[in-house]
XYZ file of C-alpha atoms in Angstrom:
654
model
C 23.630 45.417 -38.597
C 20.172 46.011 -40.229
C 17.151 46.771 -37.892
C 15.755 43.104 -38.551
C 18.731 41.400 -37.502
C 18.962 43.709 -34.444
C 15.446 42.963 -33.476
C 15.958 39.362 -33.790
C 19.042 39.536 -31.471
C 17.072 41.724 -29.044
C 14.356 39.126 -29.135
C 16.548 36.003 -28.411
C 17.995 38.120 -25.114
C 14.581 38.604 -23.943
C 13.089 35.179 -24.442
C 13.296 32.278 -22.052
C 15.314 29.348 -23.593
C 13.124 26.861 -21.804
C 9.425 28.376 -22.496
C 10.550 30.385 -25.759
C 8.607 33.297 -24.646
C 9.158 36.731 -23.541
C 10.204 36.997 -19.852
C 7.763 38.035 -17.165
C 9.471 37.013 -14.059
C 13.187 36.629 -15.304
C 15.964 35.237 -13.053
C 19.732 34.665 -13.570
C 21.196 31.472 -12.552
C 24.851 30.686 -11.630
C 25.376 29.278 -15.265
C 25.018 33.028 -16.460
C 21.891 32.405 -18.359
C 18.530 34.235 -17.627
C 15.001 31.992 -17.412
C 11.516 32.389 -16.762
C 11.492 31.761 -12.862
C 8.715 29.108 -12.788
C 10.282 27.351 -15.900
C 13.865 27.168 -14.228
C 12.809 26.284 -10.669
C 10.790 23.197 -12.237
C 13.702 22.413 -14.215
C 16.277 22.461 -11.522
C 13.802 20.246 -9.384
C 13.614 17.823 -11.940
C 17.194 17.774 -13.329
C 19.411 19.447 -10.926
C 21.583 20.993 -13.572
C 21.600 23.692 -16.001
C 19.421 23.196 -19.451
C 22.022 25.239 -21.225
C 25.459 24.100 -19.839
C 24.670 20.846 -17.515
C 26.425 22.422 -14.552
C 24.728 22.042 -11.134
C 22.190 24.669 -10.303
C 20.548 25.565 -6.945
C 17.043 27.186 -6.711
C 18.390 29.420 -3.904
C 21.207 31.016 -6.044
C 18.476 32.337 -8.523
C 18.698 36.116 -8.756
C 15.886 38.392 -9.860
C 16.744 40.609 -12.994
C 14.570 43.884 -13.006
C 16.163 45.210 -15.891
C 15.507 42.293 -18.174
C 11.969 42.121 -16.757
C 11.522 46.126 -17.681
C 13.066 45.359 -21.410
C 10.632 42.301 -22.045
C 7.678 44.317 -20.769
C 8.678 47.287 -23.082
C 9.135 44.945 -26.105
C 5.655 43.328 -25.306
C 3.888 46.880 -25.074
C 5.567 48.046 -28.326
C 4.205 44.960 -30.128
C 0.737 46.168 -29.827
C 1.313 49.624 -31.742
C 3.242 47.510 -34.471
C 0.195 45.311 -35.361
C -1.336 47.709 -37.516
C 1.706 47.678 -39.775
C 1.100 43.983 -40.754
C -2.445 44.095 -41.974
C -1.163 42.220 -45.269
C -0.510 39.076 -42.902
C -3.329 39.276 -40.469
C -5.641 36.354 -40.290
C -8.764 35.687 -38.209
C -8.190 34.178 -35.167
C -9.657 30.685 -34.545
C -11.559 29.876 -31.540
C -12.628 26.866 -29.953
C -15.649 26.593 -27.498
C -17.003 24.075 -24.968
C -19.798 24.116 -22.405
C -17.557 24.599 -19.553
C -14.729 26.942 -20.946
C -14.246 29.567 -23.606
C -10.748 30.012 -24.599
C -9.062 32.534 -27.271
C -6.512 31.160 -29.938
C -3.507 33.545 -30.748
C -2.248 32.162 -33.944
C 1.508 31.181 -33.145
C 3.726 28.536 -34.169
C 7.494 27.878 -34.482
C 7.772 26.331 -37.975
C 10.975 25.262 -39.648
C 11.548 23.875 -43.275
C 13.739 20.920 -42.377
C 15.405 19.135 -45.214
C 16.137 15.907 -43.414
C 19.395 14.440 -43.933
C 20.115 11.105 -42.288
C 22.764 8.688 -42.462
C 24.060 10.475 -45.785
C 20.603 10.143 -47.540
C 18.529 13.256 -48.461
C 14.901 12.830 -48.196
C 12.806 13.023 -51.560
C 10.660 16.042 -50.197
C 11.367 18.578 -47.489
C 9.833 17.772 -44.131
C 8.471 20.789 -41.926
C 8.848 20.476 -38.485
C 6.497 22.665 -35.945
C 7.355 23.022 -32.237
C 5.650 24.607 -29.395
C 6.825 24.630 -25.850
C 4.462 25.188 -23.054
C 3.782 24.296 -19.313
C 1.168 22.773 -16.893
C 1.029 24.796 -13.623
C -1.204 25.473 -10.751
C -3.198 27.922 -13.045
C -3.944 25.407 -15.553
C -7.532 23.912 -15.963
C -8.075 20.640 -14.568
C -10.544 17.742 -15.607
C -10.808 13.988 -15.315
C -9.121 12.491 -18.182
C -10.145 9.106 -19.914
C -7.249 7.361 -18.063
C -7.688 9.180 -14.874
C -9.832 8.701 -11.498
C -9.977 12.227 -10.480
C -10.900 15.650 -11.467
C -7.643 17.246 -10.341
C -5.398 16.718 -13.311
C -3.833 19.581 -14.971
C -4.256 19.843 -18.789
C -3.301 22.160 -21.731
C -5.199 22.193 -24.936
C -3.941 23.018 -28.426
C -5.562 23.398 -31.957
C -3.934 21.783 -34.565
C -4.274 22.914 -38.195
C -2.689 21.208 -40.899
C -1.791 22.994 -44.171
C -1.856 19.510 -46.219
C -3.648 16.400 -46.008
C -1.008 13.746 -44.987
C 0.324 11.732 -42.358
C 2.264 13.490 -39.369
C 4.722 12.413 -36.566
C 3.662 13.838 -33.358
C 5.714 13.624 -30.408
C 5.705 15.325 -26.894
C 8.571 15.383 -24.430
C 7.872 16.205 -20.811
C 9.496 16.802 -17.317
C 6.749 14.785 -15.866
C 4.395 11.734 -16.324
C 1.987 12.444 -19.145
C -1.235 11.423 -21.088
C -1.788 12.681 -24.635
C -5.114 12.559 -26.355
C -6.322 13.747 -29.883
C -9.941 14.957 -30.614
C -11.679 15.790 -33.802
C -13.451 19.121 -34.022
C -14.126 19.648 -30.282
C -13.032 18.757 -26.898
C -15.575 18.795 -23.887
C -13.711 18.382 -20.328
C -17.048 17.092 -18.938
C -17.020 14.187 -21.691
C -13.540 13.445 -22.616
C -14.237 10.379 -24.491
C -16.540 12.163 -26.896
C -14.809 12.983 -30.472
C -11.567 11.242 -29.043
C -9.368 9.658 -32.080
C -7.806 6.413 -31.003
C -4.043 6.745 -31.058
C -1.170 3.982 -30.914
C 1.410 5.519 -28.692
C 4.752 4.499 -29.305
C 6.625 6.873 -26.939
C 9.405 5.255 -25.009
C 8.221 5.994 -21.391
C 5.612 7.775 -19.498
C 7.528 11.077 -20.243
C 7.298 10.803 -23.793
C 4.374 10.558 -26.229
C 4.729 9.727 -29.914
C 2.162 8.676 -32.502
C 1.489 8.724 -36.140
C -1.760 10.571 -37.540
C -3.327 11.500 -40.940
C -4.442 15.058 -40.704
C -6.948 16.862 -43.162
C -6.511 20.603 -43.876
C -10.093 21.390 -43.618
C -10.593 19.609 -40.153
C -9.622 21.240 -36.877
C -8.109 18.864 -34.135
C -7.531 19.392 -30.324
C -4.508 17.976 -28.845
C -4.654 17.439 -25.074
C -1.583 16.988 -22.661
C -2.274 16.332 -19.087
C -0.494 15.176 -16.232
C -0.857 11.480 -14.966
C -0.494 12.389 -11.484
C -3.187 14.957 -9.911
C -1.956 18.783 -9.205
C 1.454 17.991 -10.916
C 3.094 20.734 -12.912
C 5.300 19.996 -16.016
C 7.288 21.677 -18.691
C 6.813 19.883 -22.232
C 7.553 20.323 -25.759
C 5.296 19.382 -28.773
C 6.903 18.520 -32.062
C 5.007 17.531 -35.336
C 6.892 16.663 -38.368
C 5.159 16.241 -41.824
C 5.441 17.442 -45.441
C 3.837 20.964 -44.439
C 3.145 23.384 -41.974
C 0.864 22.227 -38.914
C -0.177 25.559 -36.711
C -0.099 24.795 -33.082
C -2.482 27.103 -31.535
C -2.634 27.093 -27.562
C -6.437 27.054 -26.516
C -6.159 26.861 -22.599
C -4.517 29.264 -20.292
C -1.411 27.586 -19.042
C 0.248 30.366 -17.364
C -2.085 33.110 -15.583
C -4.943 35.189 -16.414
C -3.142 36.485 -19.380
C -3.149 34.645 -22.545
C 0.347 34.364 -23.820
C 2.300 32.620 -26.383
C 5.713 32.422 -27.891
C 7.077 35.620 -28.947
C 7.966 34.847 -32.469
C 6.952 32.624 -35.793
C 9.797 31.688 -37.649
C 8.593 30.073 -40.901
C 11.110 28.616 -43.428
C 9.621 27.767 -46.959
C 10.917 25.284 -49.164
C 12.907 27.962 -50.770
C 14.795 28.222 -47.661
C 13.946 32.093 -46.974
C 13.282 32.652 -43.010
C 10.858 35.386 -42.138
C 10.182 36.441 -38.418
C 6.845 37.926 -37.586
C 6.561 40.376 -34.664
C 5.942 39.476 -31.205
C 2.230 38.300 -30.833
C 0.090 40.338 -28.654
C -0.359 39.830 -24.963
C -4.160 39.932 -24.156
C -5.232 40.585 -20.531
C -8.334 38.489 -19.523
C -11.246 40.461 -18.148
C -12.279 39.747 -14.637
C -14.949 37.229 -15.532
C -13.905 33.514 -16.341
C -14.388 34.162 -19.992
C -11.069 34.916 -21.611
C -11.476 37.072 -24.774
C -9.111 37.704 -27.305
C -9.000 40.336 -30.208
C -10.701 39.365 -33.323
C -7.304 39.034 -35.177
C -3.985 37.772 -34.581
C -0.501 38.142 -36.421
C 1.020 35.320 -38.110
C 3.120 34.552 -40.942
C 1.714 33.255 -44.099
C 4.314 31.034 -45.909
C 2.177 31.716 -49.155
C 2.361 35.632 -48.881
C 5.982 35.632 -47.710
C 8.313 37.134 -50.298
C 11.499 35.064 -50.245
C 14.986 35.601 -51.171
C 16.433 32.743 -53.309
C 19.457 31.168 -51.731
C 20.855 31.244 -55.456
C 21.104 35.037 -55.289
C 22.847 35.229 -51.846
C 26.383 36.393 -51.930
C 28.231 33.785 -50.063
C 31.278 34.736 -47.983
C 34.126 32.285 -47.435
C 34.102 31.390 -43.775
C 37.904 32.218 -43.515
C 37.179 35.703 -44.025
C 34.101 35.686 -41.605
C 34.738 37.524 -38.145
C 33.565 35.664 -35.248
C 30.944 38.147 -34.049
C 27.260 37.743 -33.442
C 25.851 34.658 -34.807
C 23.269 36.630 -36.529
C 25.880 38.532 -38.522
C 27.952 35.645 -39.695
C 27.772 34.774 -43.179
C 28.613 31.175 -43.829
C 29.715 29.776 -47.311
C 26.981 28.615 -49.447
C 27.484 24.773 -50.349
C 26.190 25.376 -53.964
C 28.891 28.192 -54.450
C 31.944 26.395 -52.671
C 34.628 25.108 -54.826
C 34.737 21.332 -53.965
C 38.406 21.248 -53.886
C 39.949 18.263 -51.625
C 42.629 19.595 -49.571
C 45.940 17.489 -48.883
C 45.315 15.713 -45.221
C 48.395 14.765 -43.405
C 47.713 11.929 -40.685
C 49.272 12.363 -37.389
C 48.769 10.833 -33.980
C 46.195 12.167 -32.177
C 46.867 13.240 -28.588
C 43.462 13.072 -26.706
C 42.760 9.598 -27.819
C 45.696 7.868 -28.994
C 43.967 7.392 -32.317
C 44.797 8.967 -35.814
C 43.641 12.707 -36.359
C 44.605 15.018 -39.300
C 46.579 17.972 -39.810
C 44.201 20.010 -41.581
C 45.220 22.955 -44.120
C 44.514 26.329 -42.696
C 42.123 27.336 -45.757
C 40.166 23.871 -45.468
C 36.390 24.178 -46.021
C 33.404 22.164 -44.812
C 30.160 21.666 -46.160
C 27.577 24.053 -44.401
C 24.647 21.344 -44.483
C 25.583 18.570 -42.249
C 24.637 14.858 -42.286
C 22.935 13.342 -39.157
C 25.119 10.414 -38.208
C 23.605 9.560 -34.591
C 20.376 10.321 -33.204
C 17.559 12.450 -34.664
C 15.633 15.612 -33.706
C 13.489 13.918 -31.384
C 15.165 12.942 -27.982
C 14.744 9.617 -26.670
C 16.382 6.660 -25.144
C 15.638 4.084 -28.345
C 18.845 2.533 -29.961
C 18.434 5.155 -32.810
C 17.997 8.122 -30.413
C 19.948 10.364 -28.011
C 19.014 12.570 -25.214
C 21.063 15.680 -24.784
C 24.151 13.820 -25.814
C 27.391 15.936 -24.623
C 30.997 14.666 -25.552
C 32.282 12.450 -28.334
C 35.266 10.599 -29.692
C 35.671 9.142 -33.295
C 38.191 6.473 -33.759
C 40.325 5.661 -37.130
C 37.489 3.629 -38.427
C 35.103 6.544 -38.203
C 33.232 4.941 -35.371
C 31.557 7.467 -32.950
C 31.164 7.102 -29.278
C 28.983 9.532 -27.796
C 28.269 10.573 -24.076
C 24.604 10.151 -24.098
C 24.072 12.527 -21.146
C 20.260 12.079 -20.109
C 20.244 8.315 -20.940
C 23.190 7.658 -18.723
C 25.147 5.665 -21.400
C 27.682 5.770 -23.685
C 26.634 4.931 -27.461
C 28.727 3.601 -30.377
C 27.589 4.327 -33.711
C 29.363 2.878 -36.887
C 29.526 4.876 -39.988
C 26.084 4.776 -42.036
C 24.396 2.623 -39.277
C 20.583 3.891 -38.274
C 21.075 2.434 -34.933
C 23.533 2.727 -32.131
C 25.036 0.247 -29.636
C 25.061 0.907 -25.873
C 28.600 -0.129 -24.906
C 28.439 1.339 -21.382
C 25.736 2.014 -18.811
C 22.310 1.989 -20.093
C 20.809 0.368 -16.746
C 19.304 3.789 -15.581
C 20.997 6.332 -13.392
C 23.207 4.980 -10.445
C 26.589 4.549 -9.071
C 26.856 0.644 -9.488
C 29.661 -0.458 -11.824
C 27.263 -1.224 -14.822
C 25.744 2.079 -14.523
C 26.592 5.757 -15.133
C 24.901 8.951 -14.123
C 25.122 11.739 -16.534
C 28.319 11.008 -18.186
C 29.571 14.159 -19.944
C 32.790 13.077 -21.922
C 34.427 9.981 -23.318
C 37.763 9.035 -24.779
C 39.589 6.009 -26.203
C 42.649 4.206 -24.810
C 43.514 2.309 -27.957
C 46.501 0.295 -26.059
C 43.658 -1.443 -23.873
C 40.782 -1.137 -26.436
C 38.689 0.556 -23.680
C 36.785 3.714 -22.976
C 37.830 6.281 -20.374
C 34.573 7.915 -19.153
C 33.967 10.993 -17.398
C 31.069 10.169 -15.035
C 29.936 13.410 -14.003
C 26.995 12.857 -11.906
C 28.878 9.945 -9.869
C 32.047 11.967 -9.409
C 34.418 9.366 -10.945
C 36.201 8.297 -14.084
C 35.756 4.839 -15.532
C 37.751 2.504 -17.729
C 35.211 0.474 -19.636
C 36.470 -2.389 -21.870
C 35.003 -2.586 -25.483
C 35.715 -6.372 -25.536
C 32.558 -8.422 -26.283
C 30.781 -9.319 -23.121
C 31.810 -6.436 -20.778
C 29.003 -5.683 -18.527
C 30.841 -3.166 -16.159
C 33.547 -0.648 -15.727
C 36.324 -0.229 -13.296
C 36.806 2.928 -11.394
C 40.071 4.916 -11.895
C 39.282 7.924 -10.082
C 36.682 8.932 -7.663
C 35.745 12.314 -5.679
C 36.174 14.606 -8.519
C 33.405 16.678 -10.628
C 34.910 15.508 -13.991
C 33.622 17.862 -16.524
C 36.052 17.090 -19.389
C 39.007 14.484 -19.911
C 41.699 13.785 -22.266
C 44.594 11.339 -22.757
C 48.132 12.174 -23.976
C 50.450 9.858 -25.987
C 51.835 8.534 -22.798
C 48.350 7.563 -21.693
C 48.002 10.043 -18.848
C 44.787 11.079 -18.122
C 43.957 14.678 -17.716
C 40.728 15.754 -15.836
C 39.014 19.080 -15.386
C 37.073 19.969 -12.261
C 34.254 22.226 -11.836
C 34.650 21.910 -8.181
C 38.135 22.810 -7.766
C 38.606 24.839 -10.878
C 41.702 22.942 -11.991
C 42.924 20.487 -14.419
C 44.900 17.333 -12.935
C 47.025 14.794 -14.722
C 47.109 11.139 -13.667
C 49.393 8.309 -14.751
C 47.045 5.552 -15.852
C 46.138 3.443 -12.909
C 47.355 6.000 -10.341
C 45.058 8.087 -8.124
C 47.699 10.557 -7.354
C 47.707 13.443 -9.496
C 49.426 16.671 -10.402
C 47.709 19.888 -11.255
C 48.760 21.237 -14.484
C 46.346 24.130 -14.890
C 44.412 26.308 -12.376
C 44.041 25.420 -8.865
C 43.854 29.103 -7.633
C 40.331 29.263 -7.083
C 37.575 30.618 -9.454
C 38.135 33.804 -11.273
C 39.304 35.806 -14.257
C 43.207 35.584 -13.732
C 45.431 33.865 -16.088
C 45.972 31.347 -13.579
C 42.374 30.704 -12.729
C 39.123 29.399 -14.411
C 35.557 29.977 -14.148
C 34.094 26.592 -14.851
C 36.925 24.331 -16.843
C 35.190 22.061 -19.191
C 36.527 20.223 -22.219
C 40.326 19.430 -22.922
C 42.904 18.774 -25.576
C 46.456 17.790 -25.073
C 48.824 18.064 -27.754
C 52.145 16.064 -28.625
C 53.914 18.677 -26.173
C 51.781 17.990 -23.389
C 50.243 21.410 -23.784
C 47.071 21.657 -22.239
C 44.078 23.468 -23.973
C 40.947 24.163 -21.592
C 37.512 25.531 -22.724
C 37.079 28.188 -19.764
C 33.327 28.230 -20.128
C 32.359 31.097 -17.854
C 35.155 33.203 -18.950
C 34.361 32.720 -22.631
C 37.968 31.887 -23.551
C 40.301 28.767 -24.321
C 43.233 28.614 -22.334
C 46.592 27.161 -23.081
C 48.915 25.762 -20.259
C 52.348 24.661 -20.979
C 54.214 22.065 -18.792
C 55.161 23.713 -15.874
C 53.675 26.870 -16.330
C 52.280 29.063 -13.498
C 49.591 30.584 -15.603
C 48.213 30.022 -19.007
C 47.545 32.146 -22.139
C 44.261 33.255 -23.846
C 44.308 31.515 -27.382
C 40.728 32.351 -28.188
C 37.968 34.500 -26.909
C 38.201 36.920 -23.901
C 36.984 40.243 -23.397
C 38.170 41.865 -26.561
C 36.324 42.001 -29.946
C 36.666 38.114 -30.367
C 33.166 37.547 -28.849
C 32.935 33.972 -27.840
C 30.037 32.605 -25.655
C 30.477 29.249 -23.282
C 33.046 27.515 -25.488
C 32.717 23.674 -25.218
C 34.421 20.914 -27.441
C 37.811 21.915 -28.943
C 40.570 20.297 -31.159
C 43.936 21.406 -32.113
C 45.720 20.178 -35.370
C 49.536 19.559 -35.702
C 49.835 22.989 -37.045
C 48.485 24.592 -33.734
C 45.224 25.759 -35.378
C 42.424 25.554 -32.672
C 38.885 24.584 -33.471
C 36.280 25.323 -30.854
C 32.613 25.013 -30.136
C 31.267 28.430 -29.778
C 27.916 26.998 -27.831
C 26.392 30.105 -26.921
C 26.490 31.501 -30.433
C 25.479 27.945 -32.308
C 28.671 27.618 -34.341
C 32.230 26.122 -34.657
C 35.161 28.596 -34.932
C 38.779 28.280 -36.420
C 41.629 30.152 -34.739
C 44.873 30.103 -36.493
C 47.782 30.095 -34.324
C 48.590 33.391 -32.782
C 45.334 34.863 -34.519
C 43.749 37.724 -32.622
C 40.211 36.613 -33.933
C 38.384 33.514 -35.082
C 36.452 32.680 -38.474
C 33.139 30.959 -38.431
C 33.583 27.568 -40.298
C 30.055 25.894 -39.654
C 26.944 27.029 -38.010
C 26.104 30.537 -36.948
C 22.812 30.548 -38.565
C 20.631 30.993 -35.444
C 19.264 28.203 -33.141
C 17.367 25.680 -35.168
C 17.329 21.919 -36.262
C 17.892 22.441 -39.990
C 21.033 21.054 -41.199
C 22.951 24.281 -41.256
C 21.896 25.058 -37.729
C 22.907 23.921 -34.282
C 21.237 24.143 -30.984
C 23.492 24.045 -27.987
C 26.493 22.023 -29.573
C 28.725 20.518 -27.190
C 31.488 17.798 -28.119
C 33.852 18.217 -31.187
C 36.008 15.602 -33.062
C 37.521 15.106 -36.534
C 38.212 11.649 -38.325
C 41.151 11.153 -40.454
C 39.751 12.565 -43.476
C 39.348 15.883 -41.842
C 35.324 15.443 -41.523
C 34.067 17.339 -38.556
C 31.735 15.982 -36.031
C 29.575 18.164 -33.758
C 27.374 17.100 -30.838
C 24.265 19.295 -31.577
C 22.953 18.448 -28.085
C 19.633 20.259 -28.006
C 18.744 18.517 -31.285
C 19.576 15.066 -29.926
C 21.849 14.283 -32.446
C 25.634 14.355 -33.914
C 26.225 16.283 -37.012
C 29.032 15.396 -39.611
C 30.261 18.442 -41.629
C 32.298 16.990 -44.657
C 35.512 18.629 -45.533
C 35.485 19.821 -49.160
């Protein structure tokens, strides 16, 4: 592993997945992930579940991690000494001043060249997405916004500098109700109407803001995000999509008396080269109310970056890629892959009683996916998803997605730009026409209905797909269903994160039989530590993603313990497995969520191979961000729920 890859791995380990910043006060949650304390506390208070795994979290269970804190501090300190090594890319700091505040601006952003693929159509030119995660806290400045009636509203200020004159889509998602405003040249908290640019906000609700705006490259704009309610803290994410880079520069101190910023700048140019800058410098504020910064800051300039052409990159077949770190896995280049169509044998699926393929062991898939449901901007529109989870695909390539945060099941027909809500969609609740955080879904072909894992309501519902159906029927209640499957006899299998077991029920019966686990939480072969997704084959063998144990277990009928068929403690390195599928030859396909990829494990293999993903966290078409559900259609095309990108990705079989 080269030093740059190792540095990127270390940086990801030392960065909070919510704030995208180096840790200052890291804590470990019961989901096994580390977070910045203030960020995860606010998240738990808002959602009650893990942002990475969706399992329930409790603030009282958070544990400080002094070792991570020390490592992050060392990394931050070492960055200062590295600054002199990068004079070739140093640019002046941009500063903004008003009569009440003086802020410094560390030039940082997270820029990605995103060649958009939507419903099978490639855009004519690349689109570049710039993202910035931030937070409103009790240390944020306050003011009386245009739509406010008090001086006690927290706000964050961000300088926007566009690289090209063009229209841009700006969207902000927040954990609390917000207002957003845009200003030309300067922003005066004492006069919030001055220099304000009128906006047409098309956000879906008070937690989201969305607008199109024409930005000029020689002009500075200031974006203000403020809480609608007084003294309200919030976590929020800014996304800007357009034809070129927009630098998002924090010019208000949202955290403490230390001016901080995200620790990396990833710039993907149209040539698809990725260059990561060193960590940005943390500047300590002096004791006065004036926050000062050094005269220069480090950023990666796309114009000065030396890129490696993808045409000269050696492409390795995914069949020979060892399933180790996602940063070291080399995927097959679509431009060099041989487009040989494998022979597909159609068999009867075991989990949904529809047709699914028996896939050749040497099959390959396109490394650049097509988005077939949702987009990169989460929301509750009919063309959007918000943290989707499980899915299933029927014989007509119709996709049914458990739209977790929108509390609904959405049907997407192939090539459609909008989905159809077929279950739930009436807000979170426990009425028969409502769902609360649905986590998985299967199809019962015999009754043309959906079987839904209604996780938040601790129940399993059957919901007819017949036109005019307005509510579901409760099949099972009182279980934390975290995954489900059907076998060919229409038995329902449910995994429980409360009792750490998998139970089989005859359709219509509430008396179940434990078929896997049931011996408490643990590492034993007769135990699980958070069983999630399931697959049942034609012989009623049950495959279980044992998430916290980082393994997939296979349980035969009547077995007292399972066998590890993927992952575990050895060199096989798998992190938080999620969706899974087993074809007729016994080949296992599993979502390796923690490593942002999908693995293939041949029957009896000691290690897997990367077949898609493994290119780091991101929203490009060859990247994933917390993938969840997995399914295949009759042709062998693969469907992956790219949860934190709020979309479903189709990887075509070649």
